[in-house]
Amino acid sequence: MHEMSIAEGIIQVLEDQAVVQSFSRVKAVWLEIGPLAMIEQESLRFCFEAVTRNSIAEGAQLQIIELPGEAFCMQCMRTVTINKRYDACSYCGSYQLQVTQGEEMRIKELEVE
Amino acid sequence: MCTVCGCAEGEVRIEGDHHHHDDAAVHNHAHQQHNHAEAEVQAPAVNAEGDIHFGQGPARAHVPGLSQSRMVQIEQDILGKNDRYAAINRARFEAGSIFTLNLVSSPGSGKTTLLTETLHRISQKRRCAVIEGDQQTANDADRIRETGVRAIQVNTGKGCHLDAHMVGHAAEHLDELEGGLLFIENVGNLVCPAAFDLGEAHKVAILSVTEGEDKPLKYPDMFFAADLMILNKVDLLPYLDFDTEQCIAYARQVNPQIQVLQLSARSGEGMEQWIDWLEAKRGRLLQCRIDQLNQQIQQLQALL
């Protein structure tokens, strides 16, 4: 449900950037999202479409770049791929993992005019 | 065919005010074969051989850059704004040596009862205040006020969580809380509040034993974000099939560092350990603040 807040957060960033970078319309937004970012993509797309109405990003396309999740295993000292918070190390089965990538939720670039 | 988005030249059309792909971005490719984005520019003519001519429109010339479309790299965290407000809150709480907790749980886990019982035990000797988050009603704030402690209700309306901006505004109403404790009771929701930093020292996840022991796995983000898990309503354990050890194991699977306390706000069992935890953490915060200030004093004295 917080995807609506996230979508509103995106609009705020776009409106702030519109002033800084002098553009009046956003035609496409590229997001980078990791598997641990607590974002449901379909829900975000739905909310994005709803909140962009009557904004500078009305009709803008939302492109989502999925980043892989990565963690460092404290037991076997290796970097492993994870997709969920409670994934174990794929080598040793330990849960002593330090997440190094996958929590990202950022706007990467925009197409504007 | 465009190798970037897969659109064929035959699909290029000026419709209304922009060229539109069904499943890809409206965008402007760096290569010059075609130009997707502009409203004003005519579609390039394509002859039978597939050659593309930009100069065949009314203006008889293709002017590079006629489209004002451009790419902007911004690399901004979507929650950056919330995080900035949270940083302001955190700085304010630290400056006032206010120990702030963000209490999160599903609805009905007993957060408000835990709070009222906690306040009965410590509000005589410590300054306390509560920020209550709910979608509607001031019922919880009223329950807190009955203990004699100040409470500010934040109704989120349709919102499913408190954000740092709301908490910042609520905190403006809390004067004379220096050195005290601020409890933020978040909206009952094990999902969204995990993503929103409010500026607290710790998130505390409360899980009642009437819920399933696999909640930490079902809602891992929240138990990952929390520093302490409180298992509440343990007085009901004899009547339930709740597997406490399994629950704690699941929580540590998600967050190996999470601390766990077992208590019953209603019967009072385990409340002492919870109060001790609060006092110890608050003491540590005050000590950090004292050390910081001492360091500042030394720096200033060195300037004399």
mmCIF file of N, CA and C in Angstrom, chain A residues 1-2 5-6 9-10 12-13 16-17 21-23 25 27-28 30-32 36 38 61 63 85-86 95-96 99 103 105-113, chain B residues 18 20-21 24-28 37-38 68-79 81 158 160-161 192 194-196 217 220-221 224 253-254 256-257:
data_model
loop_
_atom_site.group_PDB
_atom_site.id
_atom_site.type_symbol
_atom_site.label_atom_id
_atom_site.label_comp_id
_atom_site.label_asym_id
_atom_site.label_seq_id
_atom_site.Cartn_x
_atom_site.Cartn_y
_atom_site.Cartn_z
ATOM 1 N N MET A 1 0.810 -1.207 0.000
ATOM 2 C CA MET A 1 0.000 0.000 0.000
ATOM 3 C C MET A 1 0.853 1.271 0.000
ATOM 4 N N HIS A 2 2.091 1.163 0.508
ATOM 5 C CA HIS A 2 2.911 2.372 0.546
ATOM 6 C C HIS A 2 3.454 2.721 -0.829
ATOM 7 N N SER A 5 2.636 6.194 -1.631
ATOM 8 C CA SER A 5 3.570 7.193 -1.088
ATOM 9 C C SER A 5 4.838 7.247 -1.917
ATOM 10 N N ILE A 6 5.278 6.074 -2.367
ATOM 11 C CA ILE A 6 6.487 6.025 -3.184
ATOM 12 C C ILE A 6 6.248 6.777 -4.494
ATOM 13 N N GLY A 9 6.331 10.282 -3.876
ATOM 14 C CA GLY A 9 7.733 10.677 -3.684
ATOM 15 C C GLY A 9 8.426 10.899 -5.017
ATOM 16 N N ILE A 10 8.110 10.051 -5.980
ATOM 17 C CA ILE A 10 8.711 10.207 -7.316
ATOM 18 C C ILE A 10 8.276 11.546 -7.919
ATOM 19 N N GLN A 12 7.354 14.208 -6.416
ATOM 20 C CA GLN A 12 8.021 15.319 -5.718
ATOM 21 C C GLN A 12 9.430 15.526 -6.251
ATOM 22 N N VAL A 13 10.140 14.407 -6.439
ATOM 23 C CA VAL A 13 11.502 14.522 -6.976
ATOM 24 C C VAL A 13 11.438 15.147 -8.373
ATOM 25 N N ASP A 16 10.730 18.866 -8.126
ATOM 26 C CA ASP A 16 11.920 19.587 -7.651
ATOM 27 C C ASP A 16 12.948 19.703 -8.776
ATOM 28 N N GLN A 17 13.142 18.595 -9.471
ATOM 29 C CA GLN A 17 14.140 18.583 -10.549
ATOM 30 C C GLN A 17 13.726 19.484 -11.715
ATOM 31 N N GLN A 21 16.494 21.764 -13.136
ATOM 32 C CA GLN A 21 17.056 21.439 -14.452
ATOM 33 C C GLN A 21 16.237 22.005 -15.617
ATOM 34 N N SER A 22 15.308 22.875 -15.290
ATOM 35 C CA SER A 22 14.520 23.595 -16.307
ATOM 36 C C SER A 22 13.865 22.687 -17.333
ATOM 37 N N PHE A 23 12.942 21.894 -16.894
ATOM 38 C CA PHE A 23 12.107 21.191 -17.859
ATOM 39 C C PHE A 23 10.656 21.293 -17.416
ATOM 40 N N ARG A 25 8.184 18.998 -18.745
ATOM 41 C CA ARG A 25 7.437 17.779 -18.945
ATOM 42 C C ARG A 25 8.356 16.576 -18.814
ATOM 43 N N LYS A 27 8.743 12.661 -19.767
ATOM 44 C CA LYS A 27 8.159 11.696 -20.695
ATOM 45 C C LYS A 27 8.455 10.258 -20.303
ATOM 46 N N ALA A 28 9.547 10.069 -19.583
ATOM 47 C CA ALA A 28 9.869 8.715 -19.130
ATOM 48 C C ALA A 28 10.726 8.783 -17.875
ATOM 49 N N TRP A 30 13.173 6.297 -15.401
ATOM 50 C CA TRP A 30 13.845 5.014 -15.173
ATOM 51 C C TRP A 30 14.126 4.857 -13.676
ATOM 52 N N LEU A 31 13.629 3.784 -13.120
ATOM 53 C CA LEU A 31 13.867 3.512 -11.699
ATOM 54 C C LEU A 31 14.772 2.311 -11.556
ATOM 55 N N GLU A 32 15.611 2.344 -10.530
ATOM 56 C CA GLU A 32 16.374 1.153 -10.160
ATOM 57 C C GLU A 32 15.783 0.620 -8.872
ATOM 58 N N LEU A 36 14.986 -6.186 -2.360
ATOM 59 C CA LEU A 36 14.724 -5.968 -0.936
ATOM 60 C C LEU A 36 14.194 -4.558 -0.679
ATOM 61 N N MET A 38 11.204 -3.459 -0.850
ATOM 62 C CA MET A 38 9.817 -3.422 -0.355
ATOM 63 C C MET A 38 8.882 -2.779 -1.375
ATOM 64 N N GLN A 61 6.133 7.284 -19.161
ATOM 65 C CA GLN A 61 6.372 5.844 -19.086
ATOM 66 C C GLN A 61 7.249 5.548 -17.885
ATOM 67 N N GLN A 63 9.872 2.972 -16.422
ATOM 68 C CA GLN A 63 10.750 1.852 -16.746
ATOM 69 C C GLN A 63 11.430 1.391 -15.474
ATOM 70 N N ARG A 85 14.846 -11.442 2.333
ATOM 71 C CA ARG A 85 15.501 -11.104 3.590
ATOM 72 C C ARG A 85 16.005 -12.344 4.311
ATOM 73 N N TYR A 86 15.251 -13.434 4.221
ATOM 74 C CA TYR A 86 15.600 -14.602 5.019
ATOM 75 C C TYR A 86 16.300 -15.681 4.200
ATOM 76 N N TYR A 95 22.771 -17.702 8.031
ATOM 77 C CA TYR A 95 21.926 -16.521 7.876
ATOM 78 C C TYR A 95 22.660 -15.251 8.291
ATOM 79 N N GLN A 96 23.950 -15.414 8.620
ATOM 80 C CA GLN A 96 24.754 -14.238 9.026
ATOM 81 C C GLN A 96 25.188 -13.483 7.777
ATOM 82 N N VAL A 99 23.694 -7.487 3.909
ATOM 83 C CA VAL A 99 23.203 -7.102 2.584
ATOM 84 C C VAL A 99 24.077 -6.003 1.997
ATOM 85 N N GLU A 103 18.657 -3.123 -1.762
ATOM 86 C CA GLU A 103 17.698 -2.255 -1.072
ATOM 87 C C GLU A 103 17.453 -0.970 -1.863
ATOM 88 N N MET A 105 16.231 1.905 -4.260
ATOM 89 C CA MET A 105 14.942 2.371 -4.766
ATOM 90 C C MET A 105 15.212 3.808 -5.195
ATOM 91 N N ARG A 106 15.741 3.961 -6.403
ATOM 92 C CA ARG A 106 16.103 5.317 -6.786
ATOM 93 C C ARG A 106 15.749 5.616 -8.236
ATOM 94 N N ILE A 107 15.606 6.905 -8.496
ATOM 95 C CA ILE A 107 15.331 7.354 -9.846
ATOM 96 C C ILE A 107 16.681 7.501 -10.534
ATOM 97 N N LYS A 108 16.853 6.771 -11.599
ATOM 98 C CA LYS A 108 18.143 6.737 -12.276
ATOM 99 C C LYS A 108 18.241 7.855 -13.302
ATOM 100 N N GLU A 109 17.281 7.914 -14.202
ATOM 101 C CA GLU A 109 17.301 8.999 -15.172
ATOM 102 C C GLU A 109 15.898 9.306 -15.686
ATOM 103 N N LEU A 110 15.817 10.425 -16.361
ATOM 104 C CA LEU A 110 14.531 10.902 -16.856
ATOM 105 C C LEU A 110 14.669 11.298 -18.312
ATOM 106 N N GLU A 111 13.568 11.164 -19.039
ATOM 107 C CA GLU A 111 13.527 11.813 -20.332
ATOM 108 C C GLU A 111 12.567 12.973 -20.182
ATOM 109 N N VAL A 112 13.067 14.142 -20.496
ATOM 110 C CA VAL A 112 12.269 15.345 -20.220
ATOM 111 C C VAL A 112 12.269 16.268 -21.427
ATOM 112 N N GLU A 113 11.400 17.239 -21.393
ATOM 113 C CA GLU A 113 11.482 18.318 -22.386
ATOM 114 C C GLU A 113 10.905 19.575 -21.774
ATOM 115 N N HIS B 18 1.964 12.921 -28.917
ATOM 116 C CA HIS B 18 3.234 12.222 -28.896
ATOM 117 C C HIS B 18 3.140 10.841 -29.501
ATOM 118 N N HIS B 20 3.728 7.019 -29.329
ATOM 119 C CA HIS B 20 3.526 6.198 -28.149
ATOM 120 C C HIS B 20 3.776 4.730 -28.426
ATOM 121 N N HIS B 21 4.603 4.128 -27.607
ATOM 122 C CA HIS B 21 4.766 2.676 -27.669
ATOM 123 C C HIS B 21 3.815 2.047 -26.679
ATOM 124 N N ALA B 24 6.774 0.285 -24.210
ATOM 125 C CA ALA B 24 8.100 0.842 -23.940
ATOM 126 C C ALA B 24 7.988 2.329 -23.679
ATOM 127 N N ALA B 25 9.094 2.917 -23.319
ATOM 128 C CA ALA B 25 9.065 4.330 -22.972
ATOM 129 C C ALA B 25 8.867 5.190 -24.204
ATOM 130 N N VAL B 26 8.279 6.345 -23.973
ATOM 131 C CA VAL B 26 8.336 7.377 -24.994
ATOM 132 C C VAL B 26 9.722 7.956 -24.825
ATOM 133 N N HIS B 27 10.564 7.786 -25.767
ATOM 134 C CA HIS B 27 11.942 8.225 -25.547
ATOM 135 C C HIS B 27 12.601 8.625 -26.848
ATOM 136 N N ASN B 28 13.735 9.228 -26.689
ATOM 137 C CA ASN B 28 14.443 9.783 -27.821
ATOM 138 C C ASN B 28 15.765 9.051 -27.921
ATOM 139 N N ALA B 37 10.091 11.217 -29.917
ATOM 140 C CA ALA B 37 9.421 11.906 -28.831
ATOM 141 C C ALA B 37 8.592 13.133 -29.199
ATOM 142 N N GLU B 38 8.939 13.769 -30.280
ATOM 143 C CA GLU B 38 8.429 15.114 -30.453
ATOM 144 C C GLU B 38 6.989 15.173 -30.928
ATOM 145 N N GLN B 68 12.891 18.969 -28.080
ATOM 146 C CA GLN B 68 13.536 19.454 -26.865
ATOM 147 C C GLN B 68 13.747 18.322 -25.867
ATOM 148 N N SER B 69 13.411 17.130 -26.326
ATOM 149 C CA SER B 69 13.523 15.990 -25.437
ATOM 150 C C SER B 69 14.972 15.729 -25.088
ATOM 151 N N ARG B 70 15.239 15.447 -23.828
ATOM 152 C CA ARG B 70 16.621 15.148 -23.428
ATOM 153 C C ARG B 70 16.598 14.227 -22.215
ATOM 154 N N MET B 71 17.747 13.600 -21.999
ATOM 155 C CA MET B 71 17.854 12.690 -20.868
ATOM 156 C C MET B 71 18.511 13.423 -19.702
ATOM 157 N N VAL B 72 18.024 13.143 -18.521
ATOM 158 C CA VAL B 72 18.583 13.770 -17.326
ATOM 159 C C VAL B 72 18.943 12.664 -16.340
ATOM 160 N N GLN B 73 20.217 12.605 -15.961
ATOM 161 C CA GLN B 73 20.642 11.623 -14.965
ATOM 162 C C GLN B 73 20.408 12.238 -13.598
ATOM 163 N N ILE B 74 19.680 11.567 -12.732
ATOM 164 C CA ILE B 74 19.514 12.207 -11.423
ATOM 165 C C ILE B 74 19.940 11.340 -10.238
ATOM 166 N N GLU B 75 19.820 10.024 -10.346
ATOM 167 C CA GLU B 75 20.308 9.135 -9.280
ATOM 168 C C GLU B 75 19.805 9.569 -7.904
ATOM 169 N N GLN B 76 18.506 9.720 -7.773
ATOM 170 C CA GLN B 76 17.981 10.168 -6.471
ATOM 171 C C GLN B 76 17.178 9.084 -5.800
ATOM 172 N N ASP B 77 17.424 8.912 -4.507
ATOM 173 C CA ASP B 77 16.619 7.963 -3.747
ATOM 174 C C ASP B 77 15.197 8.488 -3.650
ATOM 175 N N ILE B 78 14.243 7.596 -3.898
ATOM 176 C CA ILE B 78 12.848 8.024 -3.877
ATOM 177 C C ILE B 78 12.441 8.427 -2.464
ATOM 178 N N LEU B 79 13.001 7.729 -1.496
ATOM 179 C CA LEU B 79 12.651 8.072 -0.116
ATOM 180 C C LEU B 79 13.599 9.125 0.462
ATOM 181 N N LYS B 81 13.565 12.289 0.419
ATOM 182 C CA LYS B 81 12.919 13.399 1.117
ATOM 183 C C LYS B 81 12.517 12.987 2.529
ATOM 184 N N LYS B 158 -5.941 8.414 4.796
ATOM 185 C CA LYS B 158 -5.883 7.186 4.014
ATOM 186 C C LYS B 158 -4.512 6.521 4.104
ATOM 187 N N CYS B 160 -1.076 4.631 5.281
ATOM 188 C CA CYS B 160 -0.894 3.358 5.967
ATOM 189 C C CYS B 160 0.305 3.372 6.902
ATOM 190 N N HIS B 161 0.942 4.521 7.071
ATOM 191 C CA HIS B 161 2.138 4.602 7.905
ATOM 192 C C HIS B 161 2.368 6.045 8.292
ATOM 193 N N CYS B 192 4.236 -1.375 5.553
ATOM 194 C CA CYS B 192 4.740 -0.074 5.104
ATOM 195 C C CYS B 192 5.634 0.661 6.100
ATOM 196 N N ALA B 194 7.909 -0.189 7.808
ATOM 197 C CA ALA B 194 9.308 -0.649 7.765
ATOM 198 C C ALA B 194 10.154 0.247 6.872
ATOM 199 N N ALA B 195 9.533 0.837 5.856
ATOM 200 C CA ALA B 195 10.305 1.591 4.862
ATOM 201 C C ALA B 195 10.555 3.039 5.274
ATOM 202 N N PHE B 196 9.858 3.515 6.300
ATOM 203 C CA PHE B 196 9.911 4.947 6.602
ATOM 204 C C PHE B 196 10.620 5.216 7.921
ATOM 205 N N LEU B 217 8.859 -14.333 9.219
ATOM 206 C CA LEU B 217 9.155 -14.747 7.838
ATOM 207 C C LEU B 217 8.143 -14.164 6.859
ATOM 208 N N PRO B 220 9.165 -10.055 6.604
ATOM 209 C CA PRO B 220 10.576 -9.972 6.995
ATOM 210 C C PRO B 220 11.138 -8.556 7.056
ATOM 211 N N ASP B 221 10.610 -7.658 6.214
ATOM 212 C CA ASP B 221 11.188 -6.313 6.199
ATOM 213 C C ASP B 221 11.090 -5.648 7.563
ATOM 214 N N PHE B 224 13.474 -7.173 10.018
ATOM 215 C CA PHE B 224 14.836 -6.790 9.647
ATOM 216 C C PHE B 224 15.129 -5.364 10.129
ATOM 217 N N GLN B 253 16.577 -15.497 11.821
ATOM 218 C CA GLN B 253 16.886 -15.868 10.439
ATOM 219 C C GLN B 253 16.843 -14.614 9.562
ATOM 220 N N VAL B 254 15.867 -13.752 9.845
ATOM 221 C CA VAL B 254 15.725 -12.518 9.084
ATOM 222 C C VAL B 254 16.737 -11.477 9.552
ATOM 223 N N PRO B 256 19.816 -11.486 12.302
ATOM 224 C CA PRO B 256 20.601 -12.182 13.330
ATOM 225 C C PRO B 256 20.876 -11.339 14.574
ATOM 226 N N GLN B 257 20.822 -10.003 14.435
ATOM 227 C CA GLN B 257 21.144 -9.134 15.575
ATOM 228 C C GLN B 257 19.934 -8.800 16.452
#
